[in-house]
Amino acid sequence: MKCVLIKDKTGPADNLYLGEENTPEPGKGEVQVKAFGLNRMDLLQREGKYPLPPQASKTILGVEFSGVVTKLGEGSKTWKEGDEVYGLAYGGAYAEYIVNPEGMLLPKPKEFDWVESAGIPEVWMTATQALMVEAPLKEGHNVFIHAGASGVGIAAIQIALHVLKAGKVFTTCGSDEKVEFLKGLGHSDRLHVFNYKTQDFAEELKKHAPGVDLIIDFIGKQYWNQNISSLKLDGTMLYLAFMSGPAFPEGANLGPILGKRLTIKGSTLRSRSSEYQHELLETFKKNVLPGILNKELQVKIYKTYPWTDVIQAHKDMEANKNSGKLVLEVTE
């Protein structure tokens, strides 16, 4: 089969190329991939900086996709050949075919095309996991969601506003254009967007609320002090990544953790068991998917590429050009 590989196993975006590997034999089921989403972890894995779960392909990137079931493995009961599906993967989605646990797939609704389907799993499941499983947001509570223009950020903002009925939602992004884009997600009376390059988000927050009950953070070190000052008594901060580094900033004051009785935790999705991911998919299917189907929640696809343009797609994400998902189509 054709697949995207990495010259020298790791390296810059220019090391990506369209090559070939043996088509995997299905354990539970094989899917012919139509499209796959690009995620920041793909960039880290390409550079050799992402610890892979044991189930992941060591040579092929990609953790979300849409496609058609083409073969069934022994004992497979959920799907039949020809079923259109989308879902999560431990790795290997940058390819014509992928073998995947059947519980990590969902049936593709007729309302979705292949591109939209491929742009949903990783970001919407991560947002669902953060706000509904690992750090459940209560109705009426305030939440701060960093990296608002990322795929996960866009999904989390909408889940907080529309599904969980947050009191106020605060978010950051890196340009005035992205500020305006995010304001278009609705509920302008409850959604407040800050440009972290020109505004001190902790100070701006205080103009609208005394603090927040929950922070979803991807940044780490650079935001530590501002995040801690933004949390209310008994607040929670959930880390999903450390894009500015995992260390404490120099002179960090840990006192507020005790003084405010704060909870600080981290979470990942890719390393979870297939059973955990199946339950998460079911939570999404029950609570979030209906809002996508009725258009209350918007799946934002920033750009679609043929998979032969995978190098450019990686470079665009590295340059933080996107507001929404980057998706690649598997073409002839």
Coordinates of C-alpha atoms in Angstrom, one line a residue:
M1 CA 0.0 0.0 0.0
K2 CA 1.0 3.6 -0.4
C3 CA 1.7 5.6 2.8
V4 CA 3.5 8.7 4.0
L5 CA 6.9 7.8 5.5
I6 CA 9.7 9.8 7.1
K7 CA 13.2 9.8 5.5
D8 CA 15.8 8.8 8.1
K9 CA 12.8 7.9 10.5
T10 CA 12.7 11.4 12.0
G11 CA 13.4 14.9 10.8
P12 CA 11.8 18.1 9.4
A13 CA 8.7 18.3 7.3
D14 CA 10.9 18.0 4.1
N15 CA 11.7 14.5 5.2
L16 CA 8.1 13.3 4.5
Y17 CA 7.6 11.4 1.3
L18 CA 5.0 9.1 -0.3
G19 CA 6.3 5.6 -0.2
E20 CA 5.1 2.0 0.3
E21 CA 4.7 -0.6 3.1
N22 CA 3.1 -3.9 3.3
T23 CA -0.7 -3.7 3.7
P24 CA -1.5 -4.6 7.3
E25 CA -3.5 -7.8 7.9
P26 CA -6.7 -7.1 9.9
G27 CA -6.8 -8.2 13.5
K28 CA -10.4 -6.9 14.1
G29 CA -11.0 -4.9 10.9
E30 CA -9.3 -3.1 8.1
V31 CA -10.4 0.3 6.7
Q32 CA -9.5 1.8 3.4
V33 CA -8.6 5.4 4.3
K34 CA -10.3 8.3 2.4
A35 CA -8.9 11.2 4.5
F36 CA -6.9 11.8 7.6
G37 CA -6.5 14.7 10.0
L38 CA -3.3 16.5 10.9
N39 CA -2.5 17.0 14.6
R40 CA 0.3 18.7 16.4
M41 CA 1.4 15.4 17.9
D42 CA 2.2 14.3 14.3
L43 CA 4.8 17.1 14.1
L44 CA 6.3 16.0 17.4
Q45 CA 6.3 12.4 16.4
R46 CA 8.0 13.3 13.0
E47 CA 10.7 15.0 15.0
G48 CA 11.2 12.0 17.3
K49 CA 9.8 13.9 20.3
Y50 CA 6.6 12.0 21.0
P51 CA 6.5 8.9 23.2
L52 CA 4.5 6.3 21.2
P53 CA 2.1 3.9 22.8
P54 CA 3.0 0.3 22.1
Q55 CA 0.0 -0.2 19.7
A56 CA 1.2 2.6 17.4
S57 CA 2.9 2.2 14.0
K58 CA 6.6 3.1 14.4
T59 CA 6.8 4.3 10.8
I60 CA 3.4 5.8 9.8
L61 CA 1.9 8.9 11.4
G62 CA -1.7 9.7 12.0
V63 CA -4.3 9.2 14.7
E64 CA -7.7 10.1 13.0
F65 CA -9.2 9.1 9.7
S66 CA -12.4 8.4 7.7
G67 CA -12.8 5.5 5.3
V68 CA -14.5 2.2 4.3
V69 CA -14.3 -1.1 6.0
T70 CA -12.7 -3.5 3.4
K71 CA -11.8 -6.6 5.5
L72 CA -12.9 -8.1 8.7
G73 CA -10.6 -9.9 11.1
E74 CA -11.5 -13.0 13.1
G75 CA -14.1 -12.3 15.8
S76 CA -15.1 -8.9 14.4
K77 CA -18.8 -8.4 15.2
T78 CA -19.5 -4.6 15.0
W79 CA -18.9 -3.8 11.3
K80 CA -19.4 -5.3 7.9
E81 CA -17.5 -4.8 4.7
G82 CA -18.5 -1.6 2.9
D83 CA -19.4 0.3 6.1
E84 CA -18.4 3.9 6.1
V85 CA -16.7 4.9 9.3
Y86 CA -14.5 7.5 11.0
G87 CA -12.5 7.2 14.2
L88 CA -9.4 7.3 16.3
A89 CA -6.2 5.3 15.8
Y90 CA -3.0 4.7 17.8
G91 CA -1.1 5.6 14.6
G92 CA -0.8 4.6 11.0
A93 CA -3.6 6.8 9.5
Y94 CA -1.3 8.4 6.8
A95 CA -1.9 5.5 4.6
E96 CA -4.2 3.8 2.1
Y97 CA -5.2 1.2 4.6
I98 CA -5.2 1.0 8.4
V99 CA -6.1 -1.8 10.8
N100 CA -7.9 -0.5 13.9
P101 CA -9.7 -1.7 17.0
E102 CA -13.4 -1.9 16.1
G103 CA -14.5 -0.1 19.2
M104 CA -12.5 3.0 18.2
L105 CA -14.7 3.6 15.1
L106 CA -18.0 5.3 14.7
P107 CA -20.5 5.0 11.7
K108 CA -20.0 8.0 9.4
P109 CA -23.3 10.0 9.3
K110 CA -24.6 10.7 5.8
E111 CA -24.4 14.4 6.6
F112 CA -20.6 14.3 6.7
D113 CA -18.2 14.1 3.8
W114 CA -14.9 12.3 4.1
V115 CA -13.0 15.4 4.9
E116 CA -15.3 16.6 7.7
S117 CA -15.4 13.1 9.1
A118 CA -11.6 12.9 9.3
G119 CA -11.4 16.3 11.0
I120 CA -13.6 15.3 13.9
P121 CA -12.2 12.4 15.9
E122 CA -9.0 13.6 17.7
V123 CA -10.0 17.2 18.4
W124 CA -13.6 16.6 19.4
M125 CA -12.8 13.5 21.4
T126 CA -10.0 15.4 23.2
A127 CA -12.3 18.3 24.0
T128 CA -15.1 15.9 25.1
Q129 CA -12.6 14.0 27.3
A130 CA -11.3 17.3 28.9
L131 CA -14.7 18.9 29.7
M132 CA -16.9 15.9 30.3
V133 CA -14.6 13.1 31.7
E134 CA -11.3 14.3 33.2
A135 CA -12.4 17.7 34.5
P136 CA -16.1 17.9 34.2
L137 CA -17.4 21.5 33.7
K138 CA -20.5 22.3 35.7
E139 CA -23.4 24.3 34.2
G140 CA -22.9 28.0 35.0
H141 CA -19.2 27.7 35.8
N142 CA -16.5 29.7 34.0
V143 CA -13.8 28.1 31.9
F144 CA -10.6 29.4 30.3
I145 CA -9.6 27.4 27.1
H146 CA -6.2 28.3 25.7
A147 CA -5.1 27.8 22.1
G148 CA -8.7 28.7 21.1
A149 CA -8.1 28.6 17.3
S150 CA -6.7 25.1 17.4
G151 CA -8.9 22.2 16.5
V152 CA -9.3 21.1 20.1
G153 CA -9.8 24.7 21.2
I154 CA -12.6 25.4 18.7
A155 CA -14.3 22.2 19.7
A156 CA -13.9 22.8 23.4
I157 CA -15.2 26.4 23.2
Q158 CA -18.4 25.2 21.5
I159 CA -18.9 22.2 23.9
A160 CA -18.6 24.6 26.9
L161 CA -21.0 27.2 25.4
H162 CA -23.6 25.0 23.8
V163 CA -23.6 21.6 25.5
L164 CA -22.4 22.3 29.0
K165 CA -23.9 25.8 29.3
A166 CA -20.9 27.4 30.8
G167 CA -21.3 30.8 32.5
K168 CA -18.5 32.5 30.7
V169 CA -15.9 31.1 28.3
F170 CA -12.5 32.8 28.0
T171 CA -9.9 31.9 25.3
T172 CA -6.6 33.0 23.8
C173 CA -5.2 33.1 20.3
G174 CA -2.3 34.7 18.5
S175 CA -3.7 37.2 16.1
D176 CA -6.5 39.8 15.7
E177 CA -7.8 37.7 12.7
K178 CA -8.1 34.7 14.9
V179 CA -9.9 36.8 17.6
E180 CA -12.6 37.7 15.0
F181 CA -12.8 34.2 13.8
L182 CA -13.4 32.8 17.3
K183 CA -16.0 35.5 18.1
G184 CA -18.0 34.0 15.2
L185 CA -18.6 30.9 17.3
G186 CA -21.5 32.7 18.9
H187 CA -22.8 33.8 22.3
S188 CA -20.8 37.1 22.3
D189 CA -22.2 37.9 25.8
R190 CA -20.5 34.8 27.2
L191 CA -17.5 34.3 25.0
H192 CA -14.4 36.5 25.6
V193 CA -11.4 36.2 23.2
F194 CA -7.9 37.6 24.0
N195 CA -4.9 38.1 21.8
Y196 CA -2.1 36.8 24.0
K197 CA 0.5 38.6 22.0
T198 CA -1.0 42.0 22.7
Q199 CA -3.0 41.5 25.9
D200 CA -2.3 40.2 29.4
F201 CA -5.1 37.6 29.5
A202 CA -5.1 37.4 33.3
E203 CA -5.7 41.1 33.6
E204 CA -8.3 41.1 30.8
L205 CA -10.2 38.3 32.5
K206 CA -10.6 40.4 35.7
K207 CA -12.6 42.9 33.7
H208 CA -15.3 40.3 33.1
A209 CA -15.1 37.9 36.1
P210 CA -13.2 37.4 39.4
G211 CA -11.8 34.2 38.0
V212 CA -12.5 30.8 36.4
D213 CA -13.4 27.4 37.8
L214 CA -11.5 25.5 35.1
I215 CA -8.5 26.1 32.8
I216 CA -7.7 23.8 29.8
D217 CA -4.1 24.5 29.0
F218 CA -1.7 23.4 26.2
I219 CA 1.1 25.9 26.9
G220 CA 2.6 25.1 30.2
K221 CA 5.6 27.1 31.6
Q222 CA 4.9 30.4 29.8
Y223 CA 1.3 30.6 31.2
W224 CA 1.8 29.2 34.7
N225 CA 1.7 32.5 36.7
Q226 CA -1.2 34.0 34.8
N227 CA -3.1 30.7 35.0
I228 CA -2.7 30.3 38.7
S229 CA -3.8 33.9 39.3
S230 CA -6.9 33.3 37.1
L231 CA -8.2 30.3 39.0
K232 CA -10.9 30.7 41.6
L233 CA -11.0 28.9 45.0
D234 CA -11.2 25.1 44.4
G235 CA -10.4 25.6 40.7
T236 CA -8.9 23.0 38.4
M237 CA -6.3 23.3 35.7
L238 CA -6.1 20.5 33.2
Y239 CA -2.9 20.2 31.1
L240 CA -3.2 18.6 27.7
A241 CA 0.2 19.7 26.4
F242 CA 3.3 21.8 27.3
M243 CA 4.1 23.7 24.1
S244 CA 6.3 26.2 26.0
G245 CA 7.9 23.6 28.1
P246 CA 7.0 21.4 31.1
A247 CA 9.2 23.1 33.7
F248 CA 8.0 25.7 36.3
P249 CA 9.0 29.3 35.4
E250 CA 11.8 30.8 37.5
G251 CA 10.4 32.1 40.8
A252 CA 7.1 30.2 40.4
N253 CA 5.0 30.5 43.6
L254 CA 3.3 27.2 44.5
G255 CA 1.6 28.8 47.5
P256 CA -1.8 29.4 45.7
I257 CA -2.1 25.6 45.1
L258 CA -2.7 25.3 48.9
G259 CA -4.2 28.7 49.5
K260 CA -6.8 28.3 46.8
R261 CA -7.2 24.5 47.2
L262 CA -6.4 24.0 43.5
T263 CA -6.4 20.8 41.5
I264 CA -3.8 20.4 38.8
K265 CA -3.8 17.4 36.6
G266 CA -2.8 16.2 33.2
S267 CA -4.4 14.0 30.6
T268 CA -3.7 12.3 27.3
L269 CA -5.9 10.4 24.9
R270 CA -3.6 8.4 22.5
S271 CA -2.1 6.3 25.3
R272 CA -5.5 5.2 26.7
S273 CA -6.8 1.7 26.3
S274 CA -9.1 0.9 23.4
E275 CA -11.9 0.3 26.0
Y276 CA -11.4 3.8 27.4
Q277 CA -11.5 5.4 23.9
H278 CA -14.6 3.4 23.0
E279 CA -16.4 4.8 26.1
L280 CA -15.3 8.2 25.1
L281 CA -16.6 7.8 21.6
E282 CA -19.9 6.8 23.1
T283 CA -20.0 9.9 25.3
F284 CA -19.3 12.0 22.3
K285 CA -21.9 10.2 20.3
K286 CA -24.6 10.7 22.9
N287 CA -23.8 14.3 24.1
V288 CA -22.0 16.1 21.4
L289 CA -22.6 14.6 18.0
P290 CA -26.3 15.6 17.9
G291 CA -25.2 19.3 18.1
I292 CA -22.9 18.8 15.1
L293 CA -25.6 17.1 13.1
N294 CA -28.1 19.9 13.8
K295 CA -25.4 22.5 13.0
E296 CA -25.5 24.1 16.4
L297 CA -21.8 23.0 16.7
Q298 CA -19.5 23.8 13.8
V299 CA -16.7 21.5 12.5
K300 CA -14.2 24.1 11.2
I301 CA -11.9 22.8 8.4
Y302 CA -9.3 25.4 7.7
K303 CA -7.8 23.7 4.6
T304 CA -7.9 20.4 2.7
Y305 CA -4.8 19.1 0.9
P306 CA -4.1 16.1 -1.4
W307 CA -1.9 13.8 0.6
T308 CA 0.9 14.5 -1.9
D309 CA 1.1 18.0 -0.3
V310 CA 1.8 16.6 3.2
I311 CA 5.0 18.5 3.5
Q312 CA 3.2 21.8 3.0
A313 CA 0.4 20.8 5.4
H314 CA 3.0 20.2 8.1
K315 CA 4.8 23.5 7.4
D316 CA 1.4 25.3 7.6
M317 CA 0.7 23.9 11.1
E318 CA 4.2 24.6 12.2
A319 CA 3.7 28.3 11.2
N320 CA 0.4 28.4 13.2
K321 CA -1.5 29.5 10.0
N322 CA -4.6 27.6 10.7
S323 CA -7.8 28.4 12.5
G324 CA -9.4 25.0 12.5
K325 CA -8.4 21.6 11.2
L326 CA -6.0 20.7 8.4
V327 CA -7.1 17.5 6.6
L328 CA -5.5 15.5 3.9
E329 CA -7.3 13.4 1.3
V330 CA -5.9 10.1 0.0
T331 CA -5.7 10.6 -3.7
E332 CA -4.5 8.4 -6.6

